[in-house]
Short mmCIF file of C-alpha atoms in Angstrom, two decimals:
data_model
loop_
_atom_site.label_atom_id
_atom_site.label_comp_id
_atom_site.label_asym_id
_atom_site.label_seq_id
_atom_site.Cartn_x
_atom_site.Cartn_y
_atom_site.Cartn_z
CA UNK A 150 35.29 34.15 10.21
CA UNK A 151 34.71 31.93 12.88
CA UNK A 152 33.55 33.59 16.34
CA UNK A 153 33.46 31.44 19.55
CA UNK A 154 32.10 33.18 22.70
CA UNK A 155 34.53 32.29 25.26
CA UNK A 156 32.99 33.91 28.36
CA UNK A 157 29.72 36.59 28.96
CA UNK A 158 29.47 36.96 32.24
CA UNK A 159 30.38 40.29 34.02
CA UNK A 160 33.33 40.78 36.84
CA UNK A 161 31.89 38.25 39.44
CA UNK A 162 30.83 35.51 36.80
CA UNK A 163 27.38 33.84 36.84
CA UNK A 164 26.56 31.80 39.14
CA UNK A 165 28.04 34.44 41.90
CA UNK A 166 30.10 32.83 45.00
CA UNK A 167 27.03 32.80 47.88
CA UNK A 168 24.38 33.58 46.19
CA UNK A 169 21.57 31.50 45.95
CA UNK A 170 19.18 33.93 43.72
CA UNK A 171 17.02 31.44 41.20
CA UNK A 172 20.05 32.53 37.78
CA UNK A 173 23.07 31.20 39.92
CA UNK A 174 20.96 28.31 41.04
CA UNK A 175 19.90 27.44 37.30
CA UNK A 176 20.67 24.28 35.96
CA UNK A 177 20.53 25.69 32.38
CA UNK A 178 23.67 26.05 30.63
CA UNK A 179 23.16 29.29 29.32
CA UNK A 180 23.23 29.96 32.81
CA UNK A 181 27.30 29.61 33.57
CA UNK A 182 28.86 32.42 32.35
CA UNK A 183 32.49 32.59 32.87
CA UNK A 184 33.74 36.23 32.29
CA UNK A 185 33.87 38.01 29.45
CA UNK A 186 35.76 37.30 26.07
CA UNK A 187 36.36 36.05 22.63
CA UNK A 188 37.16 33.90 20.16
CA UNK A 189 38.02 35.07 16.41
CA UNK A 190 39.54 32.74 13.54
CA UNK A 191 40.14 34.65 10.74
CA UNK A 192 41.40 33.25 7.50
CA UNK A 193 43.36 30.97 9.51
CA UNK A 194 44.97 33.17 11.79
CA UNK A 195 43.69 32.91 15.60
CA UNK A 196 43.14 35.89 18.18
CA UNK A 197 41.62 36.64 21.23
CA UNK A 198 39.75 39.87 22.88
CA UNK A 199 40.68 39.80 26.36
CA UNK A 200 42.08 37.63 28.88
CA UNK A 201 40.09 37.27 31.95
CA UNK A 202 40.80 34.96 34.97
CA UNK A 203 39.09 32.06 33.23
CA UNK A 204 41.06 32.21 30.32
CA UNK A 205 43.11 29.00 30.81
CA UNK A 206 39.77 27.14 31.34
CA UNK A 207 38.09 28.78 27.87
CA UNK A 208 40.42 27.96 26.07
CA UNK A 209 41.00 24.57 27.26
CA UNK A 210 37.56 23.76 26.91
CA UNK A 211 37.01 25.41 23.70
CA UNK A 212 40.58 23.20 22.25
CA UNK A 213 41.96 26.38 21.08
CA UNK A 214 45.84 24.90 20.41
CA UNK A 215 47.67 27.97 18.49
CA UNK A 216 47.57 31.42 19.22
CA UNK A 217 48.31 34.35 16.72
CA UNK A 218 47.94 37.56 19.64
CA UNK A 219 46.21 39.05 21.95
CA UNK A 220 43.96 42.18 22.21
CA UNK A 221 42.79 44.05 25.19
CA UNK A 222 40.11 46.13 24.93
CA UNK A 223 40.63 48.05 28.75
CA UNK A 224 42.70 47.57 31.70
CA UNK A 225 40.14 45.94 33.95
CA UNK A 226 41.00 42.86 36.04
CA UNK A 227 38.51 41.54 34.53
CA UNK A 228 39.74 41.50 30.72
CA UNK A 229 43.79 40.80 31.49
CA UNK A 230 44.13 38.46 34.73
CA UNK A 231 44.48 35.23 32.94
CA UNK A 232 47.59 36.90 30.70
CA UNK A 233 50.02 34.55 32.18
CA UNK A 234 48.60 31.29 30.97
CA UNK A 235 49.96 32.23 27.52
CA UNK A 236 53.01 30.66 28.86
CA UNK A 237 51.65 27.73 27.31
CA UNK A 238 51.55 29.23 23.90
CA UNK A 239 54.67 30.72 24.31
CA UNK A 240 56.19 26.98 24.92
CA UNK A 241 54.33 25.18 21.80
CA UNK A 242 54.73 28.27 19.46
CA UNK A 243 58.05 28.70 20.31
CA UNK A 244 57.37 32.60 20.18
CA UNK A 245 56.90 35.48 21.98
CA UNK A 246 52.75 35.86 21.93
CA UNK A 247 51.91 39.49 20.79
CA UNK A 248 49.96 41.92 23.00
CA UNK A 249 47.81 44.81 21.96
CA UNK A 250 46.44 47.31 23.43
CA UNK A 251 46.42 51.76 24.49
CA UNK A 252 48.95 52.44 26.45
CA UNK A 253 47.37 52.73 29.49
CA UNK A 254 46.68 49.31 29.00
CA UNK A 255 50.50 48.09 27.92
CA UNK A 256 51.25 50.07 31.08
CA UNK A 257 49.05 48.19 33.72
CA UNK A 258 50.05 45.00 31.87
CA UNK A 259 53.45 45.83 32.66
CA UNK A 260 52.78 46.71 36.65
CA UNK A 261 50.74 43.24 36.91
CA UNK A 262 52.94 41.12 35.16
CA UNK A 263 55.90 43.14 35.92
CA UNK A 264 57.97 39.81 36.45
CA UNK A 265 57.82 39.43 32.23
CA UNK A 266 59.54 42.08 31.84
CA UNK A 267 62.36 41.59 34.81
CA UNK A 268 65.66 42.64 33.49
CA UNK A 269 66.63 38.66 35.14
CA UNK A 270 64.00 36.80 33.60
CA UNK A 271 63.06 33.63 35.70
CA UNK A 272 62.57 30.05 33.79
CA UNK A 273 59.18 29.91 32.51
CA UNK A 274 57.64 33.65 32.55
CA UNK A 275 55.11 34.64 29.86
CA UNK A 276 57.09 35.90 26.92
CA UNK A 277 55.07 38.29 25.45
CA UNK A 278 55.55 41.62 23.21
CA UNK A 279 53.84 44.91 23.60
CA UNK A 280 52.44 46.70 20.47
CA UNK A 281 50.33 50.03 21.32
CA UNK A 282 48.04 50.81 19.51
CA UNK A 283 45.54 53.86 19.21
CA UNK A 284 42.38 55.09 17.46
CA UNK A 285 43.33 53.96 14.05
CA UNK A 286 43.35 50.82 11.98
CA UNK A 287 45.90 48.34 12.47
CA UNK A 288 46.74 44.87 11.11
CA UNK A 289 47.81 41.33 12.83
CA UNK A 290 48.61 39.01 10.22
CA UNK A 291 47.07 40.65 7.57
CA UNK A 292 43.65 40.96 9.56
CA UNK A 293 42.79 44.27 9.63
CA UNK A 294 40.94 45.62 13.40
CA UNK A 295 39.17 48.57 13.64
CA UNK A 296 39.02 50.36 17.00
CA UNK A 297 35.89 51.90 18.31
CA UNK A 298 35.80 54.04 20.77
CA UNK A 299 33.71 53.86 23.85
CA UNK A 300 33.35 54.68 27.54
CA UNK A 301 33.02 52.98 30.24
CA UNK A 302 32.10 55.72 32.91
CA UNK A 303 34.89 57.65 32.43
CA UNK A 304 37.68 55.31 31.60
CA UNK A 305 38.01 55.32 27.84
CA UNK A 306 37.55 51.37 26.21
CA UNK A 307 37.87 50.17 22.61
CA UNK A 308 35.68 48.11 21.06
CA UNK A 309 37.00 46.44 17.68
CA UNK A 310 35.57 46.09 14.20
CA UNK A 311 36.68 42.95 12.32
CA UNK A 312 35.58 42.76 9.19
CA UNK A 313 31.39 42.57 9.02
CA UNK A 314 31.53 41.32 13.05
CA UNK A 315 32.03 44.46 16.02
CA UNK A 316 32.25 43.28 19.37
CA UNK A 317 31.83 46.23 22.42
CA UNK A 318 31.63 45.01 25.92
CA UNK A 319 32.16 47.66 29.19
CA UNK A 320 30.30 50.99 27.60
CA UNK A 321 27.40 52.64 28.37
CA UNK A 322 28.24 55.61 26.18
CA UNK A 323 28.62 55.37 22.07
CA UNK A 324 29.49 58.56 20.38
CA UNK A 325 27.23 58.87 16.93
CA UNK A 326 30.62 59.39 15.37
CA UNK A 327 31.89 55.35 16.91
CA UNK A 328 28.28 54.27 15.75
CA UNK A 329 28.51 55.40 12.31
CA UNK A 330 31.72 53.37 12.56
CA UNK A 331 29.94 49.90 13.42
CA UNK A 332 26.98 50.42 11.22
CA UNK A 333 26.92 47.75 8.08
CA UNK A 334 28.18 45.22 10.41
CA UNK A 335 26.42 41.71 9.99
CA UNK A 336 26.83 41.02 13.61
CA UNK A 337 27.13 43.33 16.52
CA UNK A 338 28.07 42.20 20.39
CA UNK A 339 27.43 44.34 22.73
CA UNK A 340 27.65 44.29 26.75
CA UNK A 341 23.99 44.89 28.53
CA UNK A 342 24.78 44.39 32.15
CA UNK A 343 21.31 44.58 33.75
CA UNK A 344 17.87 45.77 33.81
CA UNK A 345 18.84 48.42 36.41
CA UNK A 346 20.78 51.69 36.21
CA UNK A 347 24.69 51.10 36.41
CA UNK A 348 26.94 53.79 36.62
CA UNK A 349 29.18 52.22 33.37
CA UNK A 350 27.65 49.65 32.13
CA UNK A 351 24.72 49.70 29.62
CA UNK A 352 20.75 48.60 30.88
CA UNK A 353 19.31 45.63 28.52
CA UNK A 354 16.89 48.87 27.49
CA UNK A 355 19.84 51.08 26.44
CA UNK A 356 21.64 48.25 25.19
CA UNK A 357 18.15 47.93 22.75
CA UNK A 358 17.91 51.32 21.91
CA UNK A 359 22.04 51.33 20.30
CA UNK A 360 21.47 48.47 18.36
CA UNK A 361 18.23 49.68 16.98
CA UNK A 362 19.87 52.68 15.71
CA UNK A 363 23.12 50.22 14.24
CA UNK A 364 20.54 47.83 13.15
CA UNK A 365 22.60 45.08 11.94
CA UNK A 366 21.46 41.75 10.95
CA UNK A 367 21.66 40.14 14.35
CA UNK A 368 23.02 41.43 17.58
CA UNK A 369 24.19 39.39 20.99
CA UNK A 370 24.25 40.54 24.55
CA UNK A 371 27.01 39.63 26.24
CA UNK A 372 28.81 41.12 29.87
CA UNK A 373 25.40 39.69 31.73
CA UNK A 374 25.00 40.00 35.33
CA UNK A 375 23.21 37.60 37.50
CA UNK A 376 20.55 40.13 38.24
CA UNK A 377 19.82 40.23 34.12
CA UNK A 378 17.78 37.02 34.85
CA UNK A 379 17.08 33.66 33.83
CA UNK A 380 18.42 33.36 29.67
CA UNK A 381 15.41 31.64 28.38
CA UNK A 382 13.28 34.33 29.92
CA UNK A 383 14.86 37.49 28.87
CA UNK A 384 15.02 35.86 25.60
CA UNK A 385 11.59 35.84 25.12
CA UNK A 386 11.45 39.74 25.55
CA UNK A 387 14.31 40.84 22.69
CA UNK A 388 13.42 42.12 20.03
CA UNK A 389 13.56 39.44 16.91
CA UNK A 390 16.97 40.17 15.84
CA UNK A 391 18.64 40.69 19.22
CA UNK A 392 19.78 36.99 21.45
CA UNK A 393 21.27 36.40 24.13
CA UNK A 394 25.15 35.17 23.60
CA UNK A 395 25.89 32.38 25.84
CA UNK A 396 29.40 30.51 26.66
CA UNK A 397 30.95 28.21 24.11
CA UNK A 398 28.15 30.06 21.06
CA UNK A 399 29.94 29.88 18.13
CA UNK A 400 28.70 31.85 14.96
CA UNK A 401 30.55 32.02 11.47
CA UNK A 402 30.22 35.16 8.69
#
């Protein structure tokens, strides 16, 4: 499995427009963070978790030229505003691109791009297909996704489970049941938005304190705010097997 972090920022992306603290000033890379998703080849098939506004520019820059599905993990703006731009898969595929995701999901998908799914279709709308799908396994293309369940406040999210790789962004509660889920897993994302208290998002501290009781090889932070700080420093505070993911990290298992 090959696993390409296409964007870690949170909602507003890092740098922020008109801010001029020292992160969104940075001239590290590390620094640009483009909001959140990712990347996943898997025994050839391709698939991505989430579609955020920058998605067109991910995956342009990360040459990603086929595209198996899609899966959402939540309903945010966030996670599903680029959805359109898989026009362009649509066009070179010559297929309708599959969606997944709950159905409260599937149904905000089909409020925002309610035009796909006009009973008049105009020339050149995404063509895409809807599967729902709930707490259980379920296969694309013989890859076999795992949903965890989180929450994000109050608004239920999944992470997913692919083989020895989870990935959780938008939680800042984990049931010990979903934990025992993720545990034996190689490599472990999860979303730490800040140092400060957030109302749904998990601290860098309580992001720590999950992974130390998943303890999996290595673990990435992703879902960073500007207010997490400058990447090399926070860094240098993790504990050994926890990093920092950054745009355009890739990492194979």
């Amino acid at each position: 499995m090959k696993i390409t972090f296409l964007g870690t920022g949170t909602s507003q992306g890092v740098p922020v427009i008109a801010c001029g603290c020292e992160v969104c000033r940075s001239l590290d890379f590390r620094d640009k963070r483009l909001r959140v998703s990712v990347h996943l080849e898997v025994d050839g098939k391709s698939f991505v978790i989430d579609t955020g506004p920058d998605f067109r520019q991910q995956m342009l820059r990360e040459r990603i030229n086929h595209l198996d599905a899609v899966v959402f993990t939540h309903e945010h703006k966030d996670h599903t505003a680029g959805l359109d731009d898989v026009r362009a898969y649509n066009f070179f595929q010559k297929k309708d691109m599959p969606i997944y995701g709950r159905p409260s999901v599937l149904e905000q998908i089909r409020q925002e791009f309610h035009y796909a799914f006009a009973e008049v279709k105009y020339p050149g709308i995404p063509q895409i297909k809807l599967h729902e799908i709930d707490d259980q396994p379920f296969e694309i293309e013989g890859v076999r996704f795992i949903p965890v369940n989180v929450m994000h406040f109050k608004l239920p999210v999944f992470g997913f489970r692919v083989g020895d790789f989870t990935y959780i962004t938008d939680a800042n509660y984990i049931s010990d049941t979903e934990i025992e889920k993720i545990k034996g897993s190689k490599i472990v994302v999860l979303n730490a938005l800040r140092r400060e208290s957030h109302i749904s998002h998990f601290t860098l501290s309580e992001a720590i304190e999950v992974l130390n009781k998943i303890q999996p090889e290595v673990a990435y932070l992703t879902h960073l705010s500007h207010q997490m700080g400058l990447h090399a420093e926070v860094e240098n505070e993790l504990p050994e097997f926890i990093r920092l993911a950054y745009d355009g990290l890739n990492l194979e298992i």
